[in-house]
Amino acid sequence: MPDNMETWRDKITHRDQQEEKNNNNIIPLLTPYKMGSFNLSHRIVLAPLSRMRSYDYIPQPHAILYYSQRTTEGGFLISEASVVSETGRGYKHTPGIWTKEQVEAWKPIVAEVQAKGGIFFCQLLHAGRISNRDFQPNGKAPISYSDKPLKNQPNGGFNAAEFTPPRRLRTGEIPQIVNDFRIAARNAIEAGFDGVEIHGANGYLIDQFLKDQVNDRTDQYGGSLKNRCPFALELVEAVANEIGADKIGLRLSPFADYLDCGDSNPEALGLYMARALNKYNILYCHVIEPRMIKAQQEKCDGPDGTLLPMRKAFSGTFIVSGGYNREDGNKVVGEGHTALVAYGRWFLANPDLPRRFEINAPLNKYDRATFYTHDPVVGYTDYPFYESL
Ligand SMILES: Cc1cc2nc3c(=O)[nH]c(=O)nc-3n(C[C@H](O)[C@H](O)[C@H](O)COP(=O)(O)O)c2cc1C
């Protein structure tokens, strides 16, 4: 367990818990929020979490229990990254959303979440250069903004040698990728999802276009900020035209250099995107905190307000993620710095996270060793609920 959470937990006394109950205090994280047409009963969002248990890119029945455990009436859940096309694959056993079989396999998972009153969005991913030949059709090189391979050893336990140097997308091929996202979004709605989150963060294809330290294109998609952002914005527009802007979120991580994907002026990039998104009226913008510059960083200082200009510039719902505990989450919501907070690792390990936050209960530790293993139960659906301890 990260040190900051241990300290925080140790400070909790029985008296504090009792006092909170007696005062009938509703903590900011547990106040309702209207996100477009969705009535959320609280602000604690399930962050997108790849769990690599979707064998051969097909969502599996064990995901029904996993997502259902993390569902509350009026709670908002974002699915693990779901690949939009064959060329978008980057990891083993991540779910896809480009075939009929995948759509059918998602249906019972989505239906169960909605039966329990959850609001469920599907995260759409194209991995770009974070891939290798084995995942690509006919063993071809992965496609990306550039033909530059990863320079540095990535964080998060991956080995740079696993990734095949990519092939630079020709300008004329870009509409095809945009179209893949459009169709994937349509498929997600057919599977029953309430909407989609476009994954524009963490070093994958969209982020590879956005960041100046990686995008070395000389066509209209490279160079200035004004040129690097349209790929993401064209995608947003195409998906909005297909399923409606009120069903779309975009995830961004301007401050992260995860997977060798950094930018020299993240403030300007974040602000440009936040402003540009207003034109499309999308439902939400989901931004990863600067403090999460290293993947899965354990110890974080509190939120420092760096995202506030983006929050102020964006006219839809703002979601933050990265290193949040109960205290930080209450603070940012209470101070109006964000509408919602997405929790990753704590939600992974605590299926009843909103309830635990409500009663200020201690949290299960997460087991990093089973984050990405393929077992349908261990480290997946076997984290205990507080009431059963
Ligand atoms: C096991 C694991 C899988 C993840 N998978 C995804 C993913 O599929 N899509 C994504 O955008 N972020 C993914 N992330 C990042 C999380 O959504 C989140 O931003 C990160 O864990 C920081 O939040 P936290 O401090 O609350 O865990 C993943 C993180 C973890 C730990």
GROMACS .gro file of C-alpha atoms and ligand atoms in nm:
model
  420
    1MET     CA    1   0.000   0.000   0.000
    2PRO     CA    2   0.136   0.346  -0.084
    3ASP     CA    3   0.276   0.533   0.213
    4ASN     CA    4   0.044   0.828   0.185
    5MET     CA    5  -0.265   0.607   0.213
    6GLU     CA    6  -0.119   0.412   0.506
    7THR     CA    7  -0.062   0.732   0.700
    8TRP     CA    8  -0.404   0.858   0.613
    9ARG     CA    9  -0.569   0.534   0.717
   10ASP     CA   10  -0.380   0.514   1.040
   11LYS     CA   11  -0.512   0.853   1.137
   12ILE     CA   12  -0.872   0.740   1.124
   13THR     CA   13  -1.015   0.674   1.464
   14HIS     CA   14  -1.338   0.513   1.560
   15ARG     CA   15  -1.449   0.844   1.709
   16ASP     CA   16  -1.402   1.021   1.376
   17GLN     CA   17  -1.623   0.764   1.208
   18GLN     CA   18  -1.887   0.793   1.478
   19GLU     CA   19  -1.884   1.172   1.464
   20GLU     CA   20  -1.928   1.168   1.090
   21LYS     CA   21  -2.229   0.940   1.125
   22ASN     CA   22  -2.383   1.146   1.403
   23ASN     CA   23  -2.345   1.470   1.214
   24ASN     CA   24  -2.495   1.299   0.914
   25ASN     CA   25  -2.227   1.472   0.710
   26ILE     CA   26  -2.244   1.403   0.343
   27ILE     CA   27  -1.893   1.422   0.210
   28PRO     CA   28  -1.848   1.610  -0.122
   29LEU     CA   29  -1.763   1.288  -0.306
   30LEU     CA   30  -2.103   1.148  -0.217
   31THR     CA   31  -2.314   1.438  -0.336
   32PRO     CA   32  -2.524   1.390  -0.649
   33TYR     CA   33  -2.426   1.540  -0.980
   34LYS     CA   34  -2.607   1.583  -1.310
   35MET     CA   35  -2.376   1.501  -1.600
   36GLY     CA   36  -2.571   1.594  -1.912
   37SER     CA   37  -2.876   1.371  -1.909
   38PHE     CA   38  -2.724   1.131  -1.653
   39ASN     CA   39  -2.818   1.166  -1.290
   40LEU     CA   40  -2.517   1.052  -1.090
   41SER     CA   41  -2.574   0.972  -0.725
   42HIS     CA   42  -2.210   1.040  -0.632
   43ARG     CA   43  -1.878   1.167  -0.773
   44ILE     CA   44  -1.665   0.850  -0.743
   45VAL     CA   45  -1.600   0.718  -1.094
   46LEU     CA   46  -1.453   0.381  -1.184
   47ALA     CA   47  -1.144   0.476  -1.389
   48PRO     CA   48  -1.070   0.275  -1.704
   49LEU     CA   49  -0.860  -0.025  -1.598
   50SER     CA   50  -0.722  -0.280  -1.842
   51ARG     CA   51  -0.733  -0.618  -1.675
   52MET     CA   52  -0.626  -0.843  -1.964
   53ARG     CA   53  -0.882  -1.110  -1.902
   54SER     CA   54  -1.062  -1.083  -2.236
   55TYR     CA   55  -0.917  -1.386  -2.408
   56ASP     CA   56  -0.847  -1.337  -2.778
   57TYR     CA   57  -0.993  -0.985  -2.759
   58ILE     CA   58  -1.340  -1.114  -2.664
   59PRO     CA   59  -1.495  -0.983  -2.340
   60GLN     CA   60  -1.561  -1.280  -2.110
   61PRO     CA   61  -1.851  -1.371  -1.880
   62HIS     CA   62  -1.631  -1.323  -1.570
   63ALA     CA   63  -1.635  -0.949  -1.648
   64ILE     CA   64  -2.006  -0.947  -1.557
   65LEU     CA   65  -1.924  -1.008  -1.192
   66TYR     CA   66  -1.619  -0.778  -1.195
   67TYR     CA   67  -1.810  -0.474  -1.323
   68SER     CA   68  -2.126  -0.558  -1.131
   69GLN     CA   69  -1.928  -0.564  -0.804
   70ARG     CA   70  -1.813  -0.208  -0.876
   71THR     CA   71  -2.157  -0.078  -0.971
   72THR     CA   72  -2.374   0.141  -0.751
   73GLU     CA   73  -2.712   0.287  -0.831
   74GLY     CA   74  -2.633   0.612  -1.013
   75GLY     CA   75  -2.259   0.537  -1.019
   76PHE     CA   76  -2.050   0.616  -1.327
   77LEU     CA   77  -1.818   0.347  -1.466
   78ILE     CA   78  -1.569   0.366  -1.752
   79SER     CA   79  -1.472   0.034  -1.908
   80GLU     CA   80  -1.120  -0.089  -1.960
   81ALA     CA   81  -0.963   0.025  -2.287
   82SER     CA   82  -1.139  -0.151  -2.573
   83VAL     CA   83  -0.961  -0.174  -2.904
   84VAL     CA   84  -1.127  -0.012  -3.207
   85SER     CA   85  -0.970  -0.219  -3.486
   86GLU     CA   86  -0.725  -0.496  -3.565
   87THR     CA   87  -0.441  -0.247  -3.607
   88GLY     CA   88  -0.526  -0.087  -3.273
   89ARG     CA   89  -0.420  -0.389  -3.069
   90GLY     CA   90  -0.124  -0.355  -2.836
   91TYR     CA   91  -0.165  -0.601  -2.553
   92LYS     CA   92  -0.276  -0.955  -2.505
   93HIS     CA   93  -0.631  -1.026  -2.391
   94THR     CA   94  -0.765  -0.671  -2.402
   95PRO     CA   95  -1.124  -0.655  -2.522
   96GLY     CA   96  -1.214  -0.531  -2.868
   97ILE     CA   97  -1.523  -0.356  -2.999
   98TRP     CA   98  -1.482  -0.395  -3.374
   99THR     CA   99  -1.648  -0.733  -3.442
  100LYS     CA  100  -2.004  -0.858  -3.404
  101GLU     CA  101  -1.881  -1.129  -3.166
  102GLN     CA  102  -1.720  -0.869  -2.940
  103VAL     CA  103  -2.035  -0.657  -2.940
  104GLU     CA  104  -2.244  -0.960  -2.842
  105ALA     CA  105  -1.997  -1.051  -2.569
  106TRP     CA  106  -2.016  -0.701  -2.418
  107LYS     CA  107  -2.397  -0.705  -2.405
  108PRO     CA  108  -2.451  -0.914  -2.088
  109ILE     CA  109  -2.176  -0.722  -1.907
  110VAL     CA  110  -2.331  -0.386  -1.989
  111ALA     CA  111  -2.682  -0.512  -1.915
  112GLU     CA  112  -2.583  -0.623  -1.566
  113VAL     CA  113  -2.424  -0.287  -1.481
  114GLN     CA  114  -2.734  -0.104  -1.603
  115ALA     CA  115  -2.967  -0.343  -1.420
  116LYS     CA  116  -2.798  -0.229  -1.100
  117GLY     CA  117  -2.847   0.136  -1.196
  118GLY     CA  118  -2.494   0.208  -1.318
  119ILE     CA  119  -2.404   0.438  -1.607
  120PHE     CA  120  -2.144   0.268  -1.822
  121PHE     CA  121  -1.916   0.417  -2.090
  122CYS     CA  122  -1.683   0.219  -2.313
  123GLN     CA  123  -1.326   0.344  -2.344
  124LEU     CA  124  -1.204   0.332  -2.706
  125LEU     CA  125  -0.836   0.271  -2.776
  126HIS     CA  126  -0.592   0.255  -3.063
  127ALA     CA  127  -0.250   0.164  -2.924
  128GLY     CA  128  -0.051   0.304  -3.220
  129ARG     CA  129   0.318   0.226  -3.177
  130ILE     CA  130   0.264   0.057  -2.838
  131SER     CA  131   0.231  -0.270  -3.018
  132ASN     CA  132   0.429  -0.528  -3.207
  133ARG     CA  133   0.405  -0.738  -3.520
  134ASP     CA  134   0.245  -1.030  -3.336
  135PHE     CA  135  -0.064  -0.822  -3.270
  136GLN     CA  136  -0.090  -0.679  -3.621
  137PRO     CA  137  -0.274  -0.819  -3.923
  138ASN     CA  138  -0.033  -1.020  -4.141
  139GLY     CA  139   0.255  -0.948  -3.904
  140LYS     CA  140   0.296  -0.593  -4.036
  141ALA     CA  141   0.454  -0.307  -3.839
  142PRO     CA  142   0.218  -0.116  -3.610
  143ILE     CA  143   0.100   0.219  -3.740
  144SER     CA  144   0.167   0.549  -3.574
  145TYR     CA  145   0.215   0.924  -3.621
  146SER     CA  146   0.579   0.851  -3.708
  147ASP     CA  147   0.826   0.574  -3.774
  148LYS     CA  148   1.013   0.652  -3.453
  149PRO     CA  149   1.024   0.363  -3.207
  150LEU     CA  150   1.020   0.422  -2.831
  151LYS     CA  151   1.350   0.576  -2.727
  152ASN     CA  152   1.343   0.509  -2.358
  153GLN     CA  153   1.252   0.213  -2.151
  154PRO     CA  154   0.885   0.273  -2.071
  155ASN     CA  155   0.752   0.277  -1.716
  156GLY     CA  156   0.505   0.025  -1.590
  157GLY     CA  157   0.703  -0.295  -1.629
  158PHE     CA  158   0.706  -0.303  -2.010
  159ASN     CA  159   1.014  -0.375  -2.212
  160ALA     CA  160   1.087  -0.138  -2.503
  161ALA     CA  161   1.209  -0.431  -2.710
  162GLU     CA  162   0.854  -0.570  -2.705
  163PHE     CA  163   0.744  -0.291  -2.937
  164THR     CA  164   0.814  -0.312  -3.311
  165PRO     CA  165   0.924   0.018  -3.473
  166PRO     CA  166   0.607   0.163  -3.623
  167ARG     CA  167   0.518   0.261  -3.978
  168ARG     CA  168   0.426   0.626  -4.030
  169LEU     CA  169   0.061   0.670  -4.127
  170ARG     CA  170   0.021   0.836  -4.465
  171THR     CA  171  -0.197   1.147  -4.458
  172GLY     CA  172  -0.452   0.972  -4.677
  173GLU     CA  173  -0.483   0.685  -4.427
  174ILE     CA  174  -0.592   0.906  -4.138
  175PRO     CA  175  -0.962   0.919  -4.232
  176GLN     CA  176  -0.966   0.539  -4.208
  177ILE     CA  177  -0.850   0.550  -3.845
  178VAL     CA  178  -1.108   0.819  -3.770
  179ASN     CA  179  -1.367   0.594  -3.928
  180ASP     CA  180  -1.256   0.298  -3.713
  181PHE     CA  181  -1.331   0.504  -3.402
  182ARG     CA  182  -1.667   0.606  -3.545
  183ILE     CA  183  -1.768   0.247  -3.610
  184ALA     CA  184  -1.636   0.132  -3.274
  185ALA     CA  185  -1.849   0.399  -3.104
  186ARG     CA  186  -2.153   0.281  -3.296
  187ASN     CA  187  -2.075  -0.075  -3.187
  188ALA     CA  188  -2.044   0.036  -2.826
  189ILE     CA  189  -2.390   0.188  -2.838
  190GLU     CA  190  -2.520  -0.131  -3.000
  191ALA     CA  191  -2.366  -0.328  -2.714
  192GLY     CA  192  -2.577  -0.113  -2.482
  193PHE     CA  193  -2.315   0.125  -2.344
  194ASP     CA  194  -2.445   0.467  -2.241
  195GLY     CA  195  -2.159   0.638  -2.421
  196VAL     CA  196  -1.789   0.622  -2.503
  197GLU     CA  197  -1.468   0.767  -2.371
  198ILE     CA  198  -1.207   0.829  -2.640
  199HIS     CA  199  -0.865   0.738  -2.504
  200GLY     CA  200  -0.646   1.033  -2.590
  201ALA     CA  201  -0.404   0.978  -2.301
  202ASN     CA  202  -0.108   0.775  -2.176
  203GLY     CA  203   0.106   0.753  -2.488
  204TYR     CA  204  -0.131   0.571  -2.725
  205LEU     CA  205  -0.211   0.673  -3.082
  206ILE     CA  206  -0.402   0.997  -3.017
  207ASP     CA  207  -0.150   1.111  -2.757
  208GLN     CA  208   0.130   1.028  -3.004
  209PHE     CA  209  -0.019   1.288  -3.238
  210LEU     CA  210  -0.076   1.547  -2.965
  211LYS     CA  211   0.271   1.562  -2.813
  212ASP     CA  212   0.547   1.772  -2.968
  213GLN     CA  213   0.829   1.557  -2.834
  214VAL     CA  214   0.710   1.266  -3.046
  215ASN     CA  215   0.508   1.404  -3.336
  216ASP     CA  216   0.762   1.478  -3.610
  217ARG     CA  217   0.517   1.483  -3.900
  218THR     CA  218   0.561   1.738  -4.175
  219ASP     CA  219   0.204   1.721  -4.311
  220GLN     CA  220  -0.096   1.909  -4.172
  221TYR     CA  221  -0.101   1.678  -3.865
  222GLY     CA  222   0.246   1.773  -3.741
  223GLY     CA  223   0.429   2.082  -3.618
  224SER     CA  224   0.237   2.351  -3.429
  225LEU     CA  225  -0.024   2.291  -3.163
  226LYS     CA  226  -0.285   2.389  -3.419
  227ASN     CA  227  -0.168   2.102  -3.639
  228ARG     CA  228  -0.114   1.835  -3.375
  229CYS     CA  229  -0.462   1.860  -3.220
  230PRO     CA  230  -0.692   1.814  -3.523
  231PHE     CA  231  -0.643   1.436  -3.533
  232ALA     CA  232  -0.805   1.410  -3.189
  233LEU     CA  233  -1.065   1.673  -3.277
  234GLU     CA  234  -1.161   1.509  -3.607
  235LEU     CA  235  -1.211   1.187  -3.417
  236VAL     CA  236  -1.431   1.360  -3.161
  237GLU     CA  237  -1.635   1.521  -3.437
  238ALA     CA  238  -1.681   1.195  -3.628
  239VAL     CA  239  -1.786   1.007  -3.315
  240ALA     CA  240  -2.017   1.293  -3.213
  241ASN     CA  241  -2.184   1.285  -3.553
  242GLU     CA  242  -2.234   0.912  -3.514
  243ILE     CA  243  -2.364   0.874  -3.156
  244GLY     CA  244  -2.421   1.231  -3.028
  245ALA     CA  245  -2.183   1.462  -2.844
  246ASP     CA  246  -2.382   1.411  -2.525
  247LYS     CA  247  -2.250   1.054  -2.509
  248ILE     CA  248  -1.879   1.133  -2.548
  249GLY     CA  249  -1.591   1.189  -2.312
  250LEU     CA  250  -1.225   1.242  -2.403
  251ARG     CA  251  -0.937   1.136  -2.180
  252LEU     CA  252  -0.618   1.343  -2.194
  253SER     CA  253  -0.285   1.341  -2.014
  254PRO     CA  254  -0.102   1.654  -2.135
  255PHE     CA  255   0.141   1.645  -1.843
  256ALA     CA  256   0.240   1.280  -1.866
  257ASP     CA  257   0.542   1.149  -2.051
  258TYR     CA  258   0.427   0.793  -2.009
  259LEU     CA  259   0.540   0.559  -2.288
  260ASP     CA  260   0.791   0.814  -2.409
  261CYS     CA  261   0.517   1.061  -2.499
  262GLY     CA  262   0.595   1.404  -2.353
  263ASP     CA  263   0.525   1.763  -2.450
  264SER     CA  264   0.739   2.073  -2.400
  265ASN     CA  265   0.441   2.290  -2.304
  266PRO     CA  266   0.170   2.077  -2.143
  267GLU     CA  267  -0.017   2.378  -2.002
  268ALA     CA  268  -0.066   2.518  -2.352
  269LEU     CA  269  -0.160   2.179  -2.495
  270GLY     CA  270  -0.415   2.111  -2.221
  271LEU     CA  271  -0.570   2.455  -2.249
  272TYR     CA  272  -0.584   2.443  -2.629
  273MET     CA  273  -0.764   2.110  -2.620
  274ALA     CA  274  -1.004   2.216  -2.344
  275ARG     CA  275  -1.104   2.524  -2.543
  276ALA     CA  276  -1.121   2.344  -2.877
  277LEU     CA  277  -1.347   2.073  -2.733
  278ASN     CA  278  -1.612   2.330  -2.643
  279LYS     CA  279  -1.697   2.360  -3.010
  280TYR     CA  280  -1.823   2.000  -3.010
  281ASN     CA  281  -2.020   2.019  -2.682
  282ILE     CA  282  -1.898   1.681  -2.563
  283LEU     CA  283  -2.016   1.551  -2.230
  284TYR     CA  284  -1.689   1.542  -2.040
  285CYS     CA  285  -1.315   1.587  -2.040
  286HIS     CA  286  -1.120   1.345  -1.821
  287VAL     CA  287  -0.769   1.458  -1.734
  288ILE     CA  288  -0.486   1.276  -1.564
  289GLU     CA  289  -0.308   1.472  -1.294
  290PRO     CA  290   0.045   1.602  -1.359
  291ARG     CA  291   0.160   1.422  -1.048
  292MET     CA  292   0.096   1.094  -1.228
  293ILE     CA  293   0.382   1.157  -1.469
  294LYS     CA  294   0.522   0.816  -1.395
  295ALA     CA  295   0.293   0.526  -1.464
  296GLN     CA  296   0.138   0.388  -1.151
  297GLN     CA  297   0.336   0.621  -0.930
  298GLU     CA  298   0.271   0.529  -0.570
  299LYS     CA  299   0.341   0.837  -0.366
  300CYS     CA  300   0.181   1.162  -0.475
  301ASP     CA  301   0.160   1.505  -0.327
  302GLY     CA  302  -0.188   1.650  -0.308
  303PRO     CA  303  -0.347   1.803  -0.620
  304ASP     CA  304  -0.179   2.135  -0.686
  305GLY     CA  305  -0.436   2.312  -0.902
  306THR     CA  306  -0.239   2.272  -1.227
  307LEU     CA  307  -0.552   2.145  -1.403
  308LEU     CA  308  -0.767   2.436  -1.291
  309PRO     CA  309  -0.716   2.645  -1.608
  310MET     CA  310  -0.833   2.347  -1.816
  311ARG     CA  311  -1.129   2.297  -1.588
  312LYS     CA  312  -1.223   2.665  -1.619
  313ALA     CA  313  -1.182   2.663  -1.997
  314PHE     CA  314  -1.388   2.351  -2.058
  315SER     CA  315  -1.763   2.398  -2.057
  316GLY     CA  316  -1.869   2.035  -1.996
  317THR     CA  317  -1.814   1.803  -1.702
  318PHE     CA  318  -1.456   1.780  -1.575
  319ILE     CA  319  -1.312   1.457  -1.435
  320VAL     CA  320  -0.972   1.423  -1.274
  321SER     CA  321  -0.775   1.108  -1.205
  322GLY     CA  322  -0.443   1.006  -1.063
  323GLY     CA  323  -0.327   0.941  -0.709
  324TYR     CA  324  -0.651   1.036  -0.536
  325ASN     CA  325  -0.757   0.912  -0.195
  326ARG     CA  326  -1.072   0.999  -0.002
  327GLU     CA  327  -0.930   1.315   0.148
  328ASP     CA  328  -0.790   1.458  -0.178
  329GLY     CA  329  -1.107   1.367  -0.365
  330ASN     CA  330  -1.327   1.546  -0.114
  331LYS     CA  331  -1.100   1.846  -0.131
  332VAL     CA  332  -1.104   1.890  -0.508
  333VAL     CA  333  -1.477   1.833  -0.537
  334GLY     CA  334  -1.549   2.047  -0.230
  335GLU     CA  335  -1.340   2.334  -0.369
  336GLY     CA  336  -1.504   2.310  -0.709
  337HIS     CA  337  -1.183   2.213  -0.890
  338THR     CA  338  -1.358   1.920  -1.054
  339ALA     CA  339  -1.701   1.768  -1.083
  340LEU     CA  340  -1.594   1.403  -1.059
  341VAL     CA  341  -1.293   1.200  -0.950
  342ALA     CA  342  -1.198   0.875  -1.120
  343TYR     CA  343  -1.033   0.616  -0.899
  344GLY     CA  344  -0.816   0.343  -1.048
  345ARG     CA  345  -0.616   0.126  -0.813
  346TRP     CA  346  -0.834   0.181  -0.507
  347PHE     CA  347  -1.148   0.092  -0.700
  348LEU     CA  348  -0.975  -0.211  -0.848
  349ALA     CA  349  -0.903  -0.341  -0.498
  350ASN     CA  350  -1.220  -0.215  -0.329
  351PRO     CA  351  -1.530  -0.308  -0.525
  352ASP     CA  352  -1.737  -0.116  -0.267
  353LEU     CA  353  -1.522   0.198  -0.275
  354PRO     CA  354  -1.813   0.448  -0.253
  355ARG     CA  355  -1.950   0.267   0.052
  356ARG     CA  356  -1.607   0.255   0.216
  357PHE     CA  357  -1.563   0.628   0.156
  358GLU     CA  358  -1.908   0.688   0.300
  359ILE     CA  359  -1.831   0.517   0.630
  360ASN     CA  360  -1.462   0.605   0.621
  361ALA     CA  361  -1.367   0.239   0.630
  362PRO     CA  362  -1.015   0.109   0.579
  363LEU     CA  363  -0.925   0.004   0.227
  364ASN     CA  364  -0.808  -0.331   0.088
  365LYS     CA  365  -0.452  -0.313  -0.041
  366TYR     CA  366  -0.417  -0.365  -0.412
  367ASP     CA  367  -0.200  -0.644  -0.545
  368ARG     CA  368   0.008  -0.510  -0.831
  369ALA     CA  369   0.121  -0.862  -0.922
  370THR     CA  370  -0.229  -0.952  -1.042
  371PHE     CA  371  -0.317  -0.628  -1.223
  372TYR     CA  372  -0.254  -0.777  -1.566
  373THR     CA  373  -0.264  -1.152  -1.510
  374HIS     CA  374  -0.528  -1.352  -1.690
  375ASP     CA  375  -0.699  -1.542  -1.409
  376PRO     CA  376  -1.079  -1.493  -1.415
  377VAL     CA  377  -1.100  -1.471  -1.036
  378VAL     CA  378  -0.769  -1.409  -0.860
  379GLY     CA  379  -0.692  -1.040  -0.823
  380TYR     CA  380  -1.008  -0.970  -1.020
  381THR     CA  381  -1.331  -1.064  -0.849
  382ASP     CA  382  -1.191  -1.190  -0.518
  383TYR     CA  383  -1.126  -0.857  -0.342
  384PRO     CA  384  -1.354  -0.859  -0.035
  385PHE     CA  385  -1.637  -0.618   0.040
  386TYR     CA  386  -1.599  -0.433   0.370
  387GLU     CA  387  -1.918  -0.566   0.518
  388SER     CA  388  -1.797  -0.923   0.460
  389LEU     CA  389  -1.467  -0.878   0.645
  390LIG     C1  390  -0.419  -0.205  -1.380
  390LIG     C2  391  -0.435  -0.073  -1.448
  390LIG     C3  392  -0.490  -0.068  -1.574
  390LIG     C4  393  -0.511   0.056  -1.638
  390LIG     N1  394  -0.572   0.058  -1.760
  390LIG     C5  395  -0.607   0.176  -1.816
  390LIG     C6  396  -0.685   0.180  -1.934
  390LIG     O1  397  -0.728   0.076  -1.988
  390LIG     N2  398  -0.714   0.302  -1.985
  390LIG     C7  399  -0.671   0.418  -1.928
  390LIG     O2  400  -0.700   0.526  -1.978
  390LIG     N3  401  -0.599   0.417  -1.813
  390LIG     C8  402  -0.569   0.299  -1.756
  390LIG     N4  403  -0.502   0.298  -1.636
  390LIG     C9  404  -0.479   0.426  -1.564
  390LIG    C10  405  -0.594   0.450  -1.464
  390LIG     O3  406  -0.717   0.475  -1.530
  390LIG    C11  407  -0.565   0.569  -1.371
  390LIG     O4  408  -0.552   0.686  -1.447
  390LIG    C12  409  -0.436   0.547  -1.291
  390LIG     O5  410  -0.440   0.422  -1.225
  390LIG    C13  411  -0.417   0.656  -1.186
  390LIG     O6  412  -0.528   0.659  -1.098
  390LIG     P1  413  -0.519   0.595  -0.950
  390LIG     O7  414  -0.408   0.665  -0.879
  390LIG     O8  415  -0.655   0.623  -0.890
  390LIG     O9  416  -0.492   0.450  -0.966
  390LIG    C14  417  -0.473   0.176  -1.573
  390LIG    C15  418  -0.415   0.170  -1.446
  390LIG    C16  419  -0.397   0.048  -1.383
  390LIG    C17  420  -0.338   0.046  -1.245
   0.00000   0.00000   0.00000
